[in-house]
CSV table of C-alpha atoms in Angstrom, one decimal:
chain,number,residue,atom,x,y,z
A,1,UNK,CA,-26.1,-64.5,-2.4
A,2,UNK,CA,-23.9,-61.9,-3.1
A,3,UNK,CA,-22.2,-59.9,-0.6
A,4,UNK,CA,-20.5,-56.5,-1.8
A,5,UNK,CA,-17.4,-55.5,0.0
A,6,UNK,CA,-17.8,-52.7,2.0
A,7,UNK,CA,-15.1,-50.8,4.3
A,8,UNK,CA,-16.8,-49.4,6.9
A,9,UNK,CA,-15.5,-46.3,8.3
A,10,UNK,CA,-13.8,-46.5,11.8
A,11,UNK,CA,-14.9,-44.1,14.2
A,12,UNK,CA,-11.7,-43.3,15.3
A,13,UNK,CA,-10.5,-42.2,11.9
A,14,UNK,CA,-10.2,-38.6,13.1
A,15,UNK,CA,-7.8,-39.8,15.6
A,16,UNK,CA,-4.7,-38.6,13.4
A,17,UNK,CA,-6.4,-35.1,13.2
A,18,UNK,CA,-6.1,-34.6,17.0
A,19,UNK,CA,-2.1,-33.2,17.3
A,20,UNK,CA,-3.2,-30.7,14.4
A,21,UNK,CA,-6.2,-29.5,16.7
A,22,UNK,CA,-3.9,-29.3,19.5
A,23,UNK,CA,-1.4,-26.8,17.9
A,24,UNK,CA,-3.9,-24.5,16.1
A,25,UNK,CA,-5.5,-24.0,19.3
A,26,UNK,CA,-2.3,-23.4,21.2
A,27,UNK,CA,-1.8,-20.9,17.9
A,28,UNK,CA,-5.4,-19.3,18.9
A,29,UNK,CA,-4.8,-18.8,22.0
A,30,UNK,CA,-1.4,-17.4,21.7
A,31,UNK,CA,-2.7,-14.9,19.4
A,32,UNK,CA,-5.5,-14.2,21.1
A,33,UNK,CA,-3.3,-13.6,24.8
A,34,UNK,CA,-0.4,-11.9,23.0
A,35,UNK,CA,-1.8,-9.6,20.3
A,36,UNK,CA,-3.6,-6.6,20.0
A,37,UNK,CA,-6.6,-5.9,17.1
A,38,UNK,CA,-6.0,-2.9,16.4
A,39,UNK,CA,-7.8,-1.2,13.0
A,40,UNK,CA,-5.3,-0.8,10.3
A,41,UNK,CA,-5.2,2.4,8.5
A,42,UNK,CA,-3.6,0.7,5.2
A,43,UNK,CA,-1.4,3.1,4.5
A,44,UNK,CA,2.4,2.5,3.7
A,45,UNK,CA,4.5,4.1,6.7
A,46,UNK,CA,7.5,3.0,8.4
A,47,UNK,CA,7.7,4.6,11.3
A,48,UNK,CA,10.2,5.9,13.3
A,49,UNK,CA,12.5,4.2,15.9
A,50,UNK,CA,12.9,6.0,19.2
A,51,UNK,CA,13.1,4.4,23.1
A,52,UNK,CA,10.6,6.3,24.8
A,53,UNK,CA,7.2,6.3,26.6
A,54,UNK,CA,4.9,3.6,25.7
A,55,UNK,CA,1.9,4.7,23.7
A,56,UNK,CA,-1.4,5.3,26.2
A,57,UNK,CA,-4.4,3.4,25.3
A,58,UNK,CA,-6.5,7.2,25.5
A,59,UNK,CA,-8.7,7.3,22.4
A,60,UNK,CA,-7.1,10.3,20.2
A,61,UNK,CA,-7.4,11.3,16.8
A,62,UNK,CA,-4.2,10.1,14.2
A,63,UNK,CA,-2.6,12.1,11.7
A,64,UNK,CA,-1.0,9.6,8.9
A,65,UNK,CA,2.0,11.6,7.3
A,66,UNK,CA,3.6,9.5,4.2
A,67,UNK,CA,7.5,9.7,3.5
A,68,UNK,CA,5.7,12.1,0.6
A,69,UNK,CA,4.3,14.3,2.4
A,70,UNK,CA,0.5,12.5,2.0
A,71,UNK,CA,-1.5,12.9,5.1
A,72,UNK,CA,-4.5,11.0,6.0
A,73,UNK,CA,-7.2,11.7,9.3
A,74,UNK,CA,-10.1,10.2,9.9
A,75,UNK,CA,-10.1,7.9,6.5
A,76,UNK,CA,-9.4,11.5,4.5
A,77,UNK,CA,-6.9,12.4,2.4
A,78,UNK,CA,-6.0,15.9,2.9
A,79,UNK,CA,-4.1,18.4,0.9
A,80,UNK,CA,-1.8,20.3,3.1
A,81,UNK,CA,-3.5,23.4,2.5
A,82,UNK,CA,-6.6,21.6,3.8
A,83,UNK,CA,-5.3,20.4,7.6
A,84,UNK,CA,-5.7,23.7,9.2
A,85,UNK,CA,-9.3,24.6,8.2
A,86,UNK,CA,-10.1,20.5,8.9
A,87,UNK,CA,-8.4,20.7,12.1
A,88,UNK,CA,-10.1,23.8,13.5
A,89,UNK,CA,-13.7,22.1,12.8
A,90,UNK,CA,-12.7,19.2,15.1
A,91,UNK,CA,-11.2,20.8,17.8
A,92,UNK,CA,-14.5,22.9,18.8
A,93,UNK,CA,-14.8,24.8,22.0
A,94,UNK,CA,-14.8,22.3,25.2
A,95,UNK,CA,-15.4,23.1,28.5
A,96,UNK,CA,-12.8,24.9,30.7
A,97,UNK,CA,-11.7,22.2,33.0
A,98,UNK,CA,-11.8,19.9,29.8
A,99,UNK,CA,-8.4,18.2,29.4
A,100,UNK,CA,-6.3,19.9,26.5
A,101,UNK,CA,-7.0,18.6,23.1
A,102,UNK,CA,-4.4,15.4,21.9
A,103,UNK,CA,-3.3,15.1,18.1
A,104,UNK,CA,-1.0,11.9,17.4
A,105,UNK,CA,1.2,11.9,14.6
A,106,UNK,CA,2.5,9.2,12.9
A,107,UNK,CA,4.7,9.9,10.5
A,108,UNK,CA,7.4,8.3,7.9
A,109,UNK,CA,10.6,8.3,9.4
A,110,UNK,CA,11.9,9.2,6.3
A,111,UNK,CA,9.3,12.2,5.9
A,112,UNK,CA,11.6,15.6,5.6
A,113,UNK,CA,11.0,16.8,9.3
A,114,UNK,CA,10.5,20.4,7.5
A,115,UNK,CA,7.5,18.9,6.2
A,116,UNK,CA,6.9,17.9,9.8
A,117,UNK,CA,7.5,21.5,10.9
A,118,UNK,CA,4.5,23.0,9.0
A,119,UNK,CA,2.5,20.6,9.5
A,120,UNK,CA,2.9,20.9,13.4
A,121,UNK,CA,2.6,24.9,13.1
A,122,UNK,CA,-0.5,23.8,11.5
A,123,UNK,CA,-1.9,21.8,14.1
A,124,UNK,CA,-0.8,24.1,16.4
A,125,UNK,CA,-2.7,27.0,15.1
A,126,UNK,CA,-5.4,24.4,14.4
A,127,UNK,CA,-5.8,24.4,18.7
A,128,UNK,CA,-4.1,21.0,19.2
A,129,UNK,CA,-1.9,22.2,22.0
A,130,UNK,CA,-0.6,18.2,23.0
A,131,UNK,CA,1.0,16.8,20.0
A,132,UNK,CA,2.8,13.4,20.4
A,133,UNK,CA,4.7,11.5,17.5
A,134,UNK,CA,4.3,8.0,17.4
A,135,UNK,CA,7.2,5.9,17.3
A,136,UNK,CA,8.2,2.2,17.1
A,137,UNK,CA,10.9,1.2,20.4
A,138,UNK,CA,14.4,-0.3,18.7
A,139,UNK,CA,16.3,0.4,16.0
A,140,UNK,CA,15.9,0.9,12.3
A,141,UNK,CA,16.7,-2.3,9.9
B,1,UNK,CA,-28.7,-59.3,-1.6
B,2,UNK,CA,-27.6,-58.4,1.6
B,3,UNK,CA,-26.1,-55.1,1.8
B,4,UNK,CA,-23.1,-54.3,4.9
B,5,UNK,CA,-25.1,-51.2,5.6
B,6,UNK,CA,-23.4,-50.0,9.0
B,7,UNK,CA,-26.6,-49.3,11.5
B,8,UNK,CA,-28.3,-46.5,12.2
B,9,UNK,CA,-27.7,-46.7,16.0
B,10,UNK,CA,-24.1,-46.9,15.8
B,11,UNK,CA,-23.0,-43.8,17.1
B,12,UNK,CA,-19.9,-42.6,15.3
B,13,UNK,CA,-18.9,-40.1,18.1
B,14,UNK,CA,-18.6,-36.4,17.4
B,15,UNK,CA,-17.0,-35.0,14.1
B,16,UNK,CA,-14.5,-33.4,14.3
B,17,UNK,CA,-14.6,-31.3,11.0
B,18,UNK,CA,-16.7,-28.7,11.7
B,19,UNK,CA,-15.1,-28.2,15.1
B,20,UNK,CA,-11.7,-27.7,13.0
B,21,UNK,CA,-13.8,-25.2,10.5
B,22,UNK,CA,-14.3,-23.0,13.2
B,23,UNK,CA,-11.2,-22.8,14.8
B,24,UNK,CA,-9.6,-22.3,12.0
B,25,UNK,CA,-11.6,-19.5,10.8
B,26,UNK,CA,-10.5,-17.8,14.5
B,27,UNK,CA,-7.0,-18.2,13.8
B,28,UNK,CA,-7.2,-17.0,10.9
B,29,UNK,CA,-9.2,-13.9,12.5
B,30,UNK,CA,-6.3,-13.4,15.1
B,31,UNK,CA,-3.6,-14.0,12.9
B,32,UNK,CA,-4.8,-11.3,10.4
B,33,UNK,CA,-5.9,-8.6,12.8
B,34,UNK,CA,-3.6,-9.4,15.5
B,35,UNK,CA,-0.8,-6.3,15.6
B,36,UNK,CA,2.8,-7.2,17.5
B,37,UNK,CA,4.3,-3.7,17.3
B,38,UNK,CA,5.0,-1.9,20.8
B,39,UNK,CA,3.7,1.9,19.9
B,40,UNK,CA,5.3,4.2,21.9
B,41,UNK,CA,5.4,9.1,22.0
B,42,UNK,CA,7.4,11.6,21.8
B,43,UNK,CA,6.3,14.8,22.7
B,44,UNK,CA,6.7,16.9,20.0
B,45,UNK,CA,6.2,20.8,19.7
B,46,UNK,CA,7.1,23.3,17.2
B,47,UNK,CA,7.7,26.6,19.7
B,48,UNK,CA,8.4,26.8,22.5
B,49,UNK,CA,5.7,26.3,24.9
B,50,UNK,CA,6.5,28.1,28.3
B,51,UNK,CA,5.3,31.5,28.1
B,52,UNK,CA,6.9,32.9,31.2
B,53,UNK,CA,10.3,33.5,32.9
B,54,UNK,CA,13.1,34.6,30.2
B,55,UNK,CA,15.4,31.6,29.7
B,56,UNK,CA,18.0,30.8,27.7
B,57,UNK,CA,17.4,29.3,24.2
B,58,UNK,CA,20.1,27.1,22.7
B,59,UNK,CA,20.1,27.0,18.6
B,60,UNK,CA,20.9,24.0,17.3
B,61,UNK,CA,21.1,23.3,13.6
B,62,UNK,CA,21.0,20.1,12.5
B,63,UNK,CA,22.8,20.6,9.3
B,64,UNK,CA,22.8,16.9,7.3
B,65,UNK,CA,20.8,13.5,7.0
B,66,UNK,CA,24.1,12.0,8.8
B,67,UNK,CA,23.8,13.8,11.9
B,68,UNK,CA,25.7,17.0,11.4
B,69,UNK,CA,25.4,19.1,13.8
B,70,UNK,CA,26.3,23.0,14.5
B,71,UNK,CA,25.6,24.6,18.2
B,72,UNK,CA,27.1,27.2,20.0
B,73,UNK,CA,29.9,28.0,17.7
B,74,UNK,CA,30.4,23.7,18.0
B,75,UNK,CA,31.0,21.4,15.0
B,76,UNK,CA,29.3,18.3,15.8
B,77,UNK,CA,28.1,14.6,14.9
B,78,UNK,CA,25.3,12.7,16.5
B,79,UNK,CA,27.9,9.6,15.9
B,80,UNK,CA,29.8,10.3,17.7
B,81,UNK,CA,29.4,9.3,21.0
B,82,UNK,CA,29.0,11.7,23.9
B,83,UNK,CA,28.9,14.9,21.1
B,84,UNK,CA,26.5,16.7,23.0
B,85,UNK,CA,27.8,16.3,26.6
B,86,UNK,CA,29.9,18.9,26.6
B,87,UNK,CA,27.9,21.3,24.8
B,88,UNK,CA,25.0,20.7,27.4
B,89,UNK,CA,27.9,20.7,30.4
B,90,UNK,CA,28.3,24.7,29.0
B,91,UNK,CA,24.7,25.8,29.5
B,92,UNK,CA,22.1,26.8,32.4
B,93,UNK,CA,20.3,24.0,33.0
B,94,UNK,CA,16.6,25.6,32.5
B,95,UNK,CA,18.1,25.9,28.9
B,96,UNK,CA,15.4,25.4,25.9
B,97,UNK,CA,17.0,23.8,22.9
B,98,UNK,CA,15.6,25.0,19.4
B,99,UNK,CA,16.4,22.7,17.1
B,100,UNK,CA,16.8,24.1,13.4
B,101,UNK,CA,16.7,21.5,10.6
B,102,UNK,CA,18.0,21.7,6.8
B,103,UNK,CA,15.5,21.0,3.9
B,104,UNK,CA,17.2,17.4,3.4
B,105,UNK,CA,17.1,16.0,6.9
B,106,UNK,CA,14.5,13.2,7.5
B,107,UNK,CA,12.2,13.0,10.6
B,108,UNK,CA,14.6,9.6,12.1
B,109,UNK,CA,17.1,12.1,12.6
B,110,UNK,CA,15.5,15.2,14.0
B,111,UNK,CA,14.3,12.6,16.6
B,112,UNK,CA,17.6,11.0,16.9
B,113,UNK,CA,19.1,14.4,17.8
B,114,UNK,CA,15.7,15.1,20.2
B,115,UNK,CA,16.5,11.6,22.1
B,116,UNK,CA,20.4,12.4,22.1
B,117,UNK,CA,19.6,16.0,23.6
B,118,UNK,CA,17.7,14.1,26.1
B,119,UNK,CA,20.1,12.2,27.0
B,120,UNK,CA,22.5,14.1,27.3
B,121,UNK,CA,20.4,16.5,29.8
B,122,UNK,CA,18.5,18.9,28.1
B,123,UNK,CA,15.0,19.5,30.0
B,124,UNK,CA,13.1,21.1,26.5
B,125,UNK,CA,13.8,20.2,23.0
B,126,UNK,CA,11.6,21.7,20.0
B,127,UNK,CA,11.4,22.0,16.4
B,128,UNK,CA,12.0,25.4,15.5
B,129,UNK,CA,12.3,26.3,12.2
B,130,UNK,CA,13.8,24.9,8.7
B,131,UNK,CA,16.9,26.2,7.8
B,132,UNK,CA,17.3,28.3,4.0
B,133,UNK,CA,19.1,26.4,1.8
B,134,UNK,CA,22.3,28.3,0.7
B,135,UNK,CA,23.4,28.2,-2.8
């Protein structure tokens, strides 16, 4: 009779496997309590720095300006010729006691604030009549 | 022949493979789509918006990328500390500050000058208009 060698698996083989579980869950839940999801607009700006009020969490539309000059609502990249005439459509008659439309912009700090200037007479004329700029709290690197 | 073959009633407790699998496919999740950075606004307009009562309007032209500043007959530097104090000290205190920016200045200053403005007092700050270049 022959009798092959076999090594039978322990059942506690994981055993070794349990201080990894422990930290990635104590990484999930970390980022679960301490982050936000927030959908990413993919577009290269560094903001500016300014101490001020925290953002609200009111849904409003977002103008992307680029340290170019590139801007980019709703997924669309506009000319600046375009913003005006794309802004009007949105900002269609509401009711009188509606609250006043809200246009964030979140610009590149290093964005010439004269191209800033025309584009907020834009939005401006566009109806937007709150216009907040969206900063980061601290100082630049 | 007698083959070790471990039995089929021997329970081997749960597996701990998929469980890892999954939970690392969350963190993974979270990590990616997690965002750390504290948003905050500034209220920004580009005229003035009050429509009534005449006030005073203070022009302030911020002149370079460095912070150089001209107001009220003033030389001045957003260095340096306290620069607007005494300009704001000299004016009615229902005083709307225009702010006039050159062709080179970046938006991290205008908003540094906005903030230091603030600071320093003034109740309305806006972005008036882009100063010419002069050859």
């Amino acid at each position: 009779m022959i009798r092959l060698p076999h090594t039978r698996p322990s059942p506690y083989n994981e055993d070794n496997l349990i201080p990894l579980i422990n930290i990635v869950f104590l990484m999930l839940i970390f980022f679960m309590v301490a982050g936000q999801i927030q959908s990413r607009d993919g577009l290269a700006i560094d903001p500016p720095f300014a101490d001020n009020k925290p953002a609200s969490d009111t849904e409003t539309r977002t103008l992307a300006i680029m340290a170019d000059g590139q801007m980019v609502i709703d997924g669309k990249t506009l000319a600046p010729s375009e913003l005006k005439t794309y802004l009007a459509s949105l900002n269609k008659p509401a009711a009188t006691n509606a609250e006043p439309p809200v246009l964030m912009i979140k610009a590149d700090r290093l964005l010439p604030a004269a191209k800033l200037h025309a584009t907020l007479v834009d939005v401006r004329e566009a109806g937007f009549t709150t216009i907040r700029l969206l900063t980061l709290s601290g100082e630049p690197s | 022949m007698l083959l070790d073959i471990p039995g089929a009633s021997k329970s081997r407790g749960l597996s701990l493979t998929p469980l890892i699998d999954v939970v690392f496919i969350l963190l993974l999740f979270f990590m990616l789509s997690t965002n750390f950075m504290q948003w905050q606004e500034l209220p920004l307009s580009a005229t003035k918006n009050s429509a009534n009562a005449p006030e005073t309007i203070v022009h302030v032209k911020l002149l370079t990328d460095t912070g150089d500043i001209e107001a009220a007959g003033q030389q001045l530097n957003l260095q340096t500390a306290d620069a607007l104090s005494g300009l704001i000290a000299t004016q009615p205190e229902d005083a709307v500050y225009a702010v006039h920016v050159s062709a080179t200045v970046s938006t991290q200053t205008f908003i540094n000058l906005s903030l230091a403005l603030e600071r320093a007092g003034a109740s309305v700050t806006y972005l008036a208009q882009v100063l010419e270049e002069t050859p």
